[in-house]
């Protein structure tokens, strides 16, 4: 991060509320297309898309060196089933049925990849019809299971990735996924986990994205306040069911070709279709630009849980702890784990600022090297954003009920340490 970008970001976030941004719910007539890697810097992406929270599309030139684009695709641009079978055939993968709706999502089963590819081949032969329905391989943690495979390299624009930095550090989970599906497979209307960013690269095939800036989803709620499963369903036009639909604006439409990468900002709801047999790679990620959005989302999620079980508040022992348990089961994280995420992020950056190089041989050395590569000012920016959110978390009444003084280190001590690191770095 150069000094101009640091100054711009610091000024922008000084009075930032933490609510999702991006056209303030207004229309985008088009999405910017980034053609040449040599003409587009990390600072360009940071200032023009991360900070304003706007989407963009990267051309296939940004992924042309990836192993998956060489090996997973046939010369005519189709999925290379034989290579995938040889390399990953015995792997167990999650598969969703796009033709079935259960509890506002598609039910999933687990199959070996060789079974799924056998289904896919048969589905193609039968003109994309099957008594089993339209099955879509989704959310496969391939990177976690096959880290040694030459599949892809995360573009530098997406390298400040706090979610995967944290989950890799505790060796529990990650937010890196592979998707594979036939023509006609699709993902229902949603916003991404924790209101994170996402980037999605097509290895082969074509997708259609229907994307709404933050705020537009409010016009799409039904009379009970629920968001639709499918934004193209005819019922949305029935005013007695969706009373505010007439006030909504059409979505931004993105057609994503093979090799291209779509950047979806925080809080942008979207629905996605595979127009051809398609394979894609996706990351969800959070950084200093949207961590406050994540914190705002978590507060909303806890409030929703509390409303759901408020009738047991007086009779249930440790009601506030049960709310945290339920919140984690719904969203994947609770307040204490969010604190631990902020702690890992802070500690890695403090180390880099104090030592000016990554620690060789350490379990976190790859992230510390990445932090160092983005520059010392980026580490300072990250610490400033961490301090802002940590200060808010530490003052939160629900967090105070969790005995945060027993955490290691206590939040106040961590705040003192990271503020000292910022002050020293800026001397």
CSV table of C-alpha atoms in Angstrom, one decimal:
chain,number,residue,atom,x,y,z
A,1,UNK,CA,0.0,0.0,0.0
A,2,UNK,CA,1.4,3.4,-1.0
A,3,UNK,CA,1.1,6.5,1.1
A,4,UNK,CA,-1.6,8.1,-1.1
A,5,UNK,CA,-3.8,5.0,-0.8
A,6,UNK,CA,-3.2,4.8,3.0
A,7,UNK,CA,-4.2,8.5,3.4
A,8,UNK,CA,-7.3,8.0,1.2
A,9,UNK,CA,-8.4,4.9,3.1
A,10,UNK,CA,-7.7,6.5,6.5
A,11,UNK,CA,-9.7,9.6,5.6
A,12,UNK,CA,-12.6,7.5,4.2
A,13,UNK,CA,-13.0,5.2,7.2
A,14,UNK,CA,-12.5,7.9,9.9
A,15,UNK,CA,-16.2,8.5,10.1
A,16,UNK,CA,-17.5,5.3,8.5
A,17,UNK,CA,-20.5,3.8,10.3
A,18,UNK,CA,-19.9,0.1,9.3
A,19,UNK,CA,-23.1,-0.3,7.3
A,20,UNK,CA,-22.9,-1.9,3.8
A,21,UNK,CA,-22.2,0.5,1.1
A,22,UNK,CA,-22.3,0.4,-2.7
A,23,UNK,CA,-24.4,2.8,-4.6
A,24,UNK,CA,-26.5,3.3,-1.4
A,25,UNK,CA,-29.0,1.0,-3.0
A,26,UNK,CA,-29.0,2.9,-6.2
A,27,UNK,CA,-28.8,1.5,-9.7
A,28,UNK,CA,-25.6,0.5,-11.4
A,29,UNK,CA,-26.0,0.5,-15.2
A,30,UNK,CA,-22.9,-1.5,-15.8
A,31,UNK,CA,-20.0,-3.3,-14.0
A,32,UNK,CA,-16.5,-2.2,-14.7
A,33,UNK,CA,-14.4,-4.7,-16.8
A,34,UNK,CA,-10.7,-4.8,-15.9
A,35,UNK,CA,-8.8,-5.9,-19.1
A,36,UNK,CA,-5.1,-5.9,-18.5
A,37,UNK,CA,-3.2,-7.0,-15.4
A,38,UNK,CA,-0.2,-4.8,-16.2
A,39,UNK,CA,-2.4,-1.7,-16.2
A,40,UNK,CA,-4.2,-2.4,-12.9
A,41,UNK,CA,-2.5,-2.2,-9.5
A,42,UNK,CA,-3.5,-3.3,-6.1
A,43,UNK,CA,-3.9,0.3,-5.1
A,44,UNK,CA,-6.3,0.8,-8.1
A,45,UNK,CA,-8.5,-2.1,-6.8
A,46,UNK,CA,-8.3,-0.9,-3.2
A,47,UNK,CA,-9.4,2.6,-4.0
A,48,UNK,CA,-11.8,2.0,-6.8
A,49,UNK,CA,-13.6,-1.1,-5.7
A,50,UNK,CA,-12.8,-2.2,-2.1
A,51,UNK,CA,-13.4,1.1,-0.4
A,52,UNK,CA,-16.5,2.1,-2.4
A,53,UNK,CA,-17.8,-1.5,-2.2
A,54,UNK,CA,-18.5,-1.8,-5.9
A,55,UNK,CA,-18.3,-4.9,-8.1
A,56,UNK,CA,-16.1,-5.5,-11.1
A,57,UNK,CA,-15.0,-8.2,-13.5
A,58,UNK,CA,-11.4,-9.2,-14.3
A,59,UNK,CA,-10.6,-10.5,-17.7
A,60,UNK,CA,-9.4,-14.1,-18.4
A,61,UNK,CA,-5.8,-12.7,-18.6
A,62,UNK,CA,-5.7,-12.6,-14.8
A,63,UNK,CA,-6.1,-16.4,-14.6
A,64,UNK,CA,-4.3,-17.6,-17.7
A,65,UNK,CA,-1.4,-19.1,-15.7
A,66,UNK,CA,-3.5,-21.3,-13.4
A,67,UNK,CA,-3.0,-25.0,-13.4
A,68,UNK,CA,-6.8,-25.6,-13.4
A,69,UNK,CA,-7.2,-23.7,-16.6
A,70,UNK,CA,-4.6,-25.9,-18.3
A,71,UNK,CA,-5.6,-29.3,-16.8
A,72,UNK,CA,-9.3,-29.1,-15.9
A,73,UNK,CA,-10.5,-28.0,-19.4
A,74,UNK,CA,-10.5,-29.8,-22.7
A,75,UNK,CA,-9.2,-28.0,-25.9
A,76,UNK,CA,-12.8,-27.2,-26.8
A,77,UNK,CA,-13.4,-25.5,-23.5
A,78,UNK,CA,-15.4,-28.3,-21.7
A,79,UNK,CA,-14.8,-29.8,-18.3
A,80,UNK,CA,-11.9,-32.4,-18.6
A,81,UNK,CA,-13.8,-35.2,-16.8
A,82,UNK,CA,-11.0,-37.7,-17.4
A,83,UNK,CA,-8.4,-35.5,-15.7
A,84,UNK,CA,-10.7,-34.8,-12.8
A,85,UNK,CA,-11.5,-38.5,-12.4
A,86,UNK,CA,-7.8,-39.5,-12.4
A,87,UNK,CA,-6.8,-36.7,-9.9
A,88,UNK,CA,-9.8,-36.4,-7.5
A,89,UNK,CA,-12.1,-39.3,-8.4
A,90,UNK,CA,-12.2,-40.8,-4.9
A,91,UNK,CA,-12.8,-37.5,-3.1
A,92,UNK,CA,-16.1,-37.1,-1.3
A,93,UNK,CA,-17.9,-33.9,-2.4
A,94,UNK,CA,-21.1,-32.1,-1.4
A,95,UNK,CA,-23.8,-32.0,-4.0
A,96,UNK,CA,-27.0,-30.0,-3.9
A,97,UNK,CA,-30.3,-30.7,-5.8
A,98,UNK,CA,-31.3,-27.5,-7.6
A,99,UNK,CA,-34.8,-28.8,-8.3
A,100,UNK,CA,-35.7,-29.2,-4.6
A,101,UNK,CA,-36.4,-26.5,-2.0
A,102,UNK,CA,-36.1,-27.4,1.7
A,103,UNK,CA,-36.1,-24.7,4.4
A,104,UNK,CA,-35.2,-22.0,1.8
A,105,UNK,CA,-32.2,-23.9,0.4
A,106,UNK,CA,-31.3,-26.9,-1.7
A,107,UNK,CA,-30.9,-30.2,0.1
A,108,UNK,CA,-27.4,-31.7,-0.1
A,109,UNK,CA,-25.9,-35.2,-0.2
A,110,UNK,CA,-22.3,-36.4,-0.3
A,111,UNK,CA,-21.0,-38.4,-3.2
A,112,UNK,CA,-17.6,-39.5,-4.5
A,113,UNK,CA,-16.5,-37.2,-7.3
A,114,UNK,CA,-16.4,-40.2,-9.7
A,115,UNK,CA,-20.1,-40.8,-8.9
A,116,UNK,CA,-21.0,-37.2,-9.5
A,117,UNK,CA,-19.1,-37.1,-12.8
A,118,UNK,CA,-20.9,-40.3,-13.9
A,119,UNK,CA,-24.2,-38.5,-13.2
A,120,UNK,CA,-23.0,-35.4,-15.0
A,121,UNK,CA,-22.0,-37.3,-18.2
A,122,UNK,CA,-25.4,-39.1,-18.2
A,123,UNK,CA,-27.2,-35.8,-17.6
A,124,UNK,CA,-25.5,-34.3,-20.7
A,125,UNK,CA,-26.4,-37.4,-22.8
A,126,UNK,CA,-30.0,-37.1,-21.9
A,127,UNK,CA,-30.2,-33.4,-23.0
A,128,UNK,CA,-29.7,-32.1,-19.4
A,129,UNK,CA,-32.6,-34.1,-18.0
A,130,UNK,CA,-32.4,-36.7,-15.1
A,131,UNK,CA,-34.8,-38.4,-12.8
A,132,UNK,CA,-32.3,-37.4,-10.0
A,133,UNK,CA,-32.9,-33.7,-10.8
A,134,UNK,CA,-30.2,-31.1,-11.5
A,135,UNK,CA,-27.3,-31.8,-9.2
A,136,UNK,CA,-24.7,-29.1,-8.4
A,137,UNK,CA,-21.4,-29.8,-6.7
A,138,UNK,CA,-21.1,-26.8,-4.3
A,139,UNK,CA,-18.8,-25.7,-1.5
A,140,UNK,CA,-16.1,-28.3,-2.0
A,141,UNK,CA,-13.1,-27.5,0.1
A,142,UNK,CA,-10.6,-28.8,-2.5
A,143,UNK,CA,-7.8,-26.5,-1.4
A,144,UNK,CA,-8.0,-27.9,2.2
A,145,UNK,CA,-8.0,-31.5,1.1
A,146,UNK,CA,-5.5,-31.2,-1.8
A,147,UNK,CA,-3.2,-28.3,-0.9
A,148,UNK,CA,-0.3,-29.7,-3.0
A,149,UNK,CA,-2.3,-29.5,-6.2
A,150,UNK,CA,-1.4,-26.9,-8.8
A,151,UNK,CA,-4.9,-25.4,-9.1
A,152,UNK,CA,-4.7,-21.6,-8.8
A,153,UNK,CA,-2.9,-18.7,-7.3
A,154,UNK,CA,-5.0,-16.1,-5.3
A,155,UNK,CA,-4.7,-12.8,-7.2
A,156,UNK,CA,-2.9,-10.2,-5.2
A,157,UNK,CA,-6.0,-8.0,-5.2
A,158,UNK,CA,-7.7,-10.6,-2.9
A,159,UNK,CA,-4.7,-11.4,-0.8
A,160,UNK,CA,-5.6,-9.4,2.3
A,161,UNK,CA,-8.0,-12.2,3.4
A,162,UNK,CA,-8.7,-12.2,7.1
A,163,UNK,CA,-11.2,-15.1,7.1
A,164,UNK,CA,-8.8,-17.7,5.6
A,165,UNK,CA,-5.9,-16.2,7.6
A,166,UNK,CA,-7.8,-16.9,10.8
A,167,UNK,CA,-9.3,-20.3,9.9
A,168,UNK,CA,-5.9,-21.5,8.6
A,169,UNK,CA,-4.3,-20.4,11.9
A,170,UNK,CA,-6.6,-22.6,13.9
A,171,UNK,CA,-6.7,-25.4,11.3
A,172,UNK,CA,-10.4,-25.9,11.5
A,173,UNK,CA,-12.1,-24.7,8.3
A,174,UNK,CA,-11.6,-22.4,5.4
A,175,UNK,CA,-13.7,-20.3,2.9
A,176,UNK,CA,-12.2,-21.5,-0.3
A,177,UNK,CA,-14.5,-23.5,-2.6
A,178,UNK,CA,-14.8,-25.3,-5.9
A,179,UNK,CA,-18.2,-25.4,-7.7
A,180,UNK,CA,-19.0,-27.8,-10.6
A,181,UNK,CA,-22.3,-28.1,-12.3
A,182,UNK,CA,-24.2,-28.8,-15.6
A,183,UNK,CA,-26.0,-26.2,-17.7
A,184,UNK,CA,-29.1,-25.2,-15.8
A,185,UNK,CA,-27.6,-25.5,-12.3
A,186,UNK,CA,-28.0,-22.4,-10.1
A,187,UNK,CA,-27.6,-20.8,-6.7
A,188,UNK,CA,-30.7,-19.2,-5.0
A,189,UNK,CA,-30.9,-15.5,-3.9
A,190,UNK,CA,-28.5,-14.7,-1.1
A,191,UNK,CA,-25.8,-12.5,0.3
A,192,UNK,CA,-22.5,-14.1,1.2
A,193,UNK,CA,-21.5,-15.5,4.6
A,194,UNK,CA,-20.8,-12.8,7.3
A,195,UNK,CA,-21.5,-10.2,4.6
A,196,UNK,CA,-18.0,-11.0,3.3
A,197,UNK,CA,-16.6,-10.2,-0.1
A,198,UNK,CA,-16.4,-13.0,-2.6
A,199,UNK,CA,-14.4,-13.5,-5.8
A,200,UNK,CA,-15.4,-16.2,-8.2
A,201,UNK,CA,-13.3,-17.4,-11.2
A,202,UNK,CA,-14.7,-19.5,-14.0
A,203,UNK,CA,-12.3,-22.2,-15.0
A,204,UNK,CA,-14.6,-23.2,-17.8
A,205,UNK,CA,-18.2,-22.4,-18.8
A,206,UNK,CA,-20.4,-19.4,-18.5
A,207,UNK,CA,-22.4,-17.9,-15.6
A,208,UNK,CA,-25.2,-15.3,-15.4
A,209,UNK,CA,-25.2,-13.2,-12.2
A,210,UNK,CA,-28.2,-11.1,-11.1
A,211,UNK,CA,-26.8,-8.7,-8.5
A,212,UNK,CA,-28.5,-6.1,-6.3
A,213,UNK,CA,-26.7,-3.3,-4.4
A,214,UNK,CA,-27.2,-3.1,-0.6
A,215,UNK,CA,-30.6,-1.8,0.3
A,216,UNK,CA,-32.4,-3.1,-2.8
A,217,UNK,CA,-33.1,-6.5,-1.0
A,218,UNK,CA,-35.5,-4.6,1.3
A,219,UNK,CA,-38.0,-4.1,-1.6
A,220,UNK,CA,-37.9,-7.9,-2.3
A,221,UNK,CA,-39.1,-9.1,1.1
A,222,UNK,CA,-42.5,-10.7,1.4
A,223,UNK,CA,-45.3,-9.6,3.7
A,224,UNK,CA,-43.6,-11.5,6.5
A,225,UNK,CA,-40.3,-9.9,6.0
A,226,UNK,CA,-38.6,-12.9,4.3
A,227,UNK,CA,-36.4,-12.7,1.3
A,228,UNK,CA,-37.3,-14.7,-1.8
A,229,UNK,CA,-35.7,-18.0,-2.7
A,230,UNK,CA,-35.9,-17.2,-6.4
A,231,UNK,CA,-36.0,-13.5,-7.5
A,232,UNK,CA,-37.4,-14.6,-10.9
A,233,UNK,CA,-40.4,-16.3,-9.5
A,234,UNK,CA,-43.8,-15.0,-10.8
A,235,UNK,CA,-45.1,-14.6,-7.2
A,236,UNK,CA,-42.9,-11.6,-6.6
A,237,UNK,CA,-45.2,-9.6,-8.8
A,238,UNK,CA,-48.2,-10.3,-6.6
A,239,UNK,CA,-48.5,-7.2,-4.4
A,240,UNK,CA,-50.4,-9.0,-1.7
A,241,UNK,CA,-47.4,-11.3,-1.2
A,242,UNK,CA,-44.6,-8.9,-2.0
A,243,UNK,CA,-46.0,-5.5,-1.2
A,244,UNK,CA,-42.8,-3.5,-2.0
A,245,UNK,CA,-41.6,-5.4,-5.1
A,246,UNK,CA,-42.9,-2.6,-7.4
A,247,UNK,CA,-40.4,-0.2,-5.8
A,248,UNK,CA,-37.5,-2.4,-6.6
A,249,UNK,CA,-35.0,-1.8,-9.4
A,250,UNK,CA,-33.9,-4.4,-11.9
A,251,UNK,CA,-30.7,-6.3,-10.9
A,252,UNK,CA,-27.3,-5.6,-12.4
A,253,UNK,CA,-26.7,-8.5,-14.9
A,254,UNK,CA,-23.2,-9.9,-15.3
A,255,UNK,CA,-22.4,-12.5,-17.9
A,256,UNK,CA,-19.1,-14.2,-16.8
A,257,UNK,CA,-17.1,-16.1,-19.5
A,258,UNK,CA,-14.4,-18.7,-19.0
A,259,UNK,CA,-11.4,-17.5,-17.2
A,260,UNK,CA,-13.0,-14.3,-15.9
A,261,UNK,CA,-13.2,-13.4,-12.2
A,262,UNK,CA,-16.2,-11.6,-10.7
A,263,UNK,CA,-15.8,-9.5,-7.5
A,264,UNK,CA,-18.9,-9.3,-5.4
A,265,UNK,CA,-18.7,-6.7,-2.6
A,266,UNK,CA,-20.1,-6.9,0.9
A,267,UNK,CA,-23.9,-7.0,1.3
A,268,UNK,CA,-24.7,-7.3,-2.5
A,269,UNK,CA,-27.4,-10.0,-2.8
A,270,UNK,CA,-27.2,-12.1,-5.9
A,271,UNK,CA,-28.6,-15.1,-7.7
A,272,UNK,CA,-26.3,-17.1,-10.1
A,273,UNK,CA,-27.0,-19.5,-13.1
A,274,UNK,CA,-24.7,-21.8,-15.0
A,275,UNK,CA,-25.5,-21.2,-18.7
A,276,UNK,CA,-23.1,-23.9,-19.7
A,277,UNK,CA,-21.3,-26.8,-18.0
A,278,UNK,CA,-19.3,-24.8,-15.6
A,279,UNK,CA,-16.5,-25.2,-13.1
A,280,UNK,CA,-15.6,-22.2,-10.8
A,281,UNK,CA,-13.4,-21.4,-7.9
A,282,UNK,CA,-14.6,-19.1,-5.1
A,283,UNK,CA,-13.3,-17.4,-2.0
A,284,UNK,CA,-15.2,-15.6,0.7
A,285,UNK,CA,-13.0,-13.0,2.4
A,286,UNK,CA,-13.0,-10.1,4.8
A,287,UNK,CA,-10.4,-7.4,5.3
A,288,UNK,CA,-9.9,-4.0,6.9
A,289,UNK,CA,-12.4,-2.4,4.4
A,290,UNK,CA,-15.4,-4.6,5.4
A,291,UNK,CA,-14.7,-6.0,8.8
A,292,UNK,CA,-17.0,-3.3,10.3
A,293,UNK,CA,-19.7,-4.6,8.0
A,294,UNK,CA,-19.1,-8.1,9.3
A,295,UNK,CA,-19.4,-6.8,12.9
A,296,UNK,CA,-22.6,-5.0,12.1
A,297,UNK,CA,-24.0,-8.2,10.6
A,298,UNK,CA,-23.1,-10.2,13.7
A,299,UNK,CA,-24.9,-7.8,16.0
A,300,UNK,CA,-28.0,-8.0,13.8
A,301,UNK,CA,-27.8,-11.8,13.8
A,302,UNK,CA,-27.5,-12.0,17.6
A,303,UNK,CA,-30.5,-9.6,17.9
A,304,UNK,CA,-32.5,-11.9,15.7
A,305,UNK,CA,-31.7,-14.9,17.8
A,306,UNK,CA,-32.6,-13.0,21.0
A,307,UNK,CA,-36.0,-12.1,19.5
A,308,UNK,CA,-36.6,-15.7,18.6
A,309,UNK,CA,-36.1,-17.0,22.1
A,310,UNK,CA,-37.0,-14.0,24.2
A,311,UNK,CA,-39.9,-15.8,25.8
A,312,UNK,CA,-37.4,-18.0,27.7
A,313,UNK,CA,-35.2,-15.1,28.8
A,314,UNK,CA,-36.3,-15.2,32.4
A,315,UNK,CA,-36.6,-19.0,32.8
A,316,UNK,CA,-33.6,-20.2,30.9
A,317,UNK,CA,-30.3,-20.4,32.8
A,318,UNK,CA,-27.5,-18.5,31.0
A,319,UNK,CA,-29.9,-17.3,28.4
A,320,UNK,CA,-27.3,-14.9,26.9
A,321,UNK,CA,-24.9,-17.8,26.5
A,322,UNK,CA,-27.5,-19.9,24.7
A,323,UNK,CA,-28.1,-17.0,22.3
A,324,UNK,CA,-24.4,-17.1,21.5
A,325,UNK,CA,-24.5,-20.9,20.9
A,326,UNK,CA,-27.6,-20.6,18.6
A,327,UNK,CA,-26.0,-17.7,16.8
A,328,UNK,CA,-22.9,-19.8,16.1
A,329,UNK,CA,-25.0,-22.7,14.8
A,330,UNK,CA,-26.8,-20.4,12.4
A,331,UNK,CA,-23.9,-18.1,11.2
A,332,UNK,CA,-20.7,-20.1,11.9
A,333,UNK,CA,-19.3,-17.7,14.5
A,334,UNK,CA,-20.0,-16.1,17.9
A,335,UNK,CA,-18.7,-13.0,19.6
A,336,UNK,CA,-15.8,-14.8,21.3
A,337,UNK,CA,-14.6,-16.3,18.1
A,338,UNK,CA,-14.9,-13.0,16.4
A,339,UNK,CA,-12.6,-11.6,19.1
A,340,UNK,CA,-10.2,-14.4,18.4
A,341,UNK,CA,-10.2,-13.6,14.7
A,342,UNK,CA,-9.4,-9.9,15.5
A,343,UNK,CA,-6.6,-11.1,17.8
A,344,UNK,CA,-5.0,-13.3,15.2
A,345,UNK,CA,-5.1,-10.5,12.6
A,346,UNK,CA,-3.7,-8.0,15.1
A,347,UNK,CA,-0.9,-10.3,16.3
A,348,UNK,CA,0.3,-11.1,12.7
A,349,UNK,CA,0.5,-7.4,11.8
A,350,UNK,CA,2.1,-6.4,15.0
A,351,UNK,CA,4.8,-9.0,14.4
A,352,UNK,CA,5.5,-7.8,10.9
A,353,UNK,CA,5.7,-4.2,12.1
A,354,UNK,CA,8.0,-5.0,14.9
A,355,UNK,CA,10.3,-7.4,13.0
A,356,UNK,CA,10.0,-6.1,9.4
A,357,UNK,CA,10.0,-9.6,8.0
A,358,UNK,CA,8.0,-12.9,8.4
A,359,UNK,CA,9.1,-15.5,10.9
A,360,UNK,CA,10.8,-18.3,9.1
A,361,UNK,CA,9.3,-21.7,9.8
A,362,UNK,CA,6.4,-20.4,11.8
A,363,UNK,CA,2.9,-21.8,11.1
A,364,UNK,CA,1.7,-18.3,10.1
A,365,UNK,CA,4.8,-17.4,8.0
A,366,UNK,CA,2.9,-17.4,4.7
A,367,UNK,CA,0.4,-14.9,5.9
A,368,UNK,CA,3.1,-12.8,7.5
A,369,UNK,CA,5.0,-12.8,4.2
A,370,UNK,CA,1.9,-11.7,2.4
A,371,UNK,CA,1.3,-8.9,4.9
A,372,UNK,CA,4.9,-7.8,4.5
A,373,UNK,CA,4.5,-7.9,0.7
A,374,UNK,CA,1.5,-5.6,0.8
A,375,UNK,CA,3.7,-3.0,2.7
A,376,UNK,CA,4.0,-1.7,6.2
A,377,UNK,CA,1.4,1.0,5.7
A,378,UNK,CA,-1.1,-1.8,4.8
A,379,UNK,CA,-0.3,-3.5,8.1
A,380,UNK,CA,-0.9,-0.1,9.9
A,381,UNK,CA,-4.2,0.3,8.1
A,382,UNK,CA,-5.3,-3.2,9.1
A,383,UNK,CA,-4.4,-2.4,12.7
A,384,UNK,CA,-6.3,0.8,12.7
A,385,UNK,CA,-9.4,-0.9,11.4
A,386,UNK,CA,-9.0,-3.8,13.9
A,387,UNK,CA,-8.7,-1.2,16.7
A,388,UNK,CA,-11.9,0.5,15.6
A,389,UNK,CA,-13.9,-2.7,15.5
A,390,UNK,CA,-12.3,-4.1,18.7
A,391,UNK,CA,-13.1,-0.9,20.6
A,392,UNK,CA,-16.8,-1.3,19.5
A,393,UNK,CA,-16.8,-5.0,20.4
A,394,UNK,CA,-15.3,-4.3,23.8
A,395,UNK,CA,-17.9,-1.7,24.6
A,396,UNK,CA,-20.8,-4.0,23.5
A,397,UNK,CA,-23.1,-4.9,26.3
A,398,UNK,CA,-23.7,-8.5,25.1
A,399,UNK,CA,-19.9,-9.0,24.8
A,400,UNK,CA,-19.4,-7.8,28.3
A,401,UNK,CA,-21.7,-10.6,29.6
A,402,UNK,CA,-19.2,-13.1,28.3
A,403,UNK,CA,-16.5,-12.2,30.8
A,404,UNK,CA,-14.1,-10.9,28.2
A,405,UNK,CA,-11.5,-10.0,30.9
A,406,UNK,CA,-10.8,-13.8,31.1
A,407,UNK,CA,-9.8,-14.0,27.4
A,408,UNK,CA,-6.1,-14.2,26.6
A,409,UNK,CA,-5.1,-11.5,26.2
A,410,UNK,CA,-8.0,-9.4,27.6
A,411,UNK,CA,-9.4,-7.1,24.9
A,412,UNK,CA,-8.2,-4.0,26.7
A,413,UNK,CA,-4.6,-5.3,26.7
A,414,UNK,CA,-4.8,-6.2,23.1
A,415,UNK,CA,-6.1,-2.7,22.2
A,416,UNK,CA,-3.3,-1.1,24.2
A,417,UNK,CA,-0.7,-3.2,22.3
A,418,UNK,CA,-2.0,-2.6,18.8
A,419,UNK,CA,-2.4,1.1,19.4
A,420,UNK,CA,1.2,1.2,20.6
A,421,UNK,CA,2.3,-0.7,17.4
A,422,UNK,CA,0.4,1.9,15.3
A,423,UNK,CA,2.0,4.8,17.0
A,424,UNK,CA,5.5,3.4,16.7
A,425,UNK,CA,5.0,2.6,13.1
A,426,UNK,CA,3.9,6.1,12.2
A,427,UNK,CA,6.7,7.8,14.1
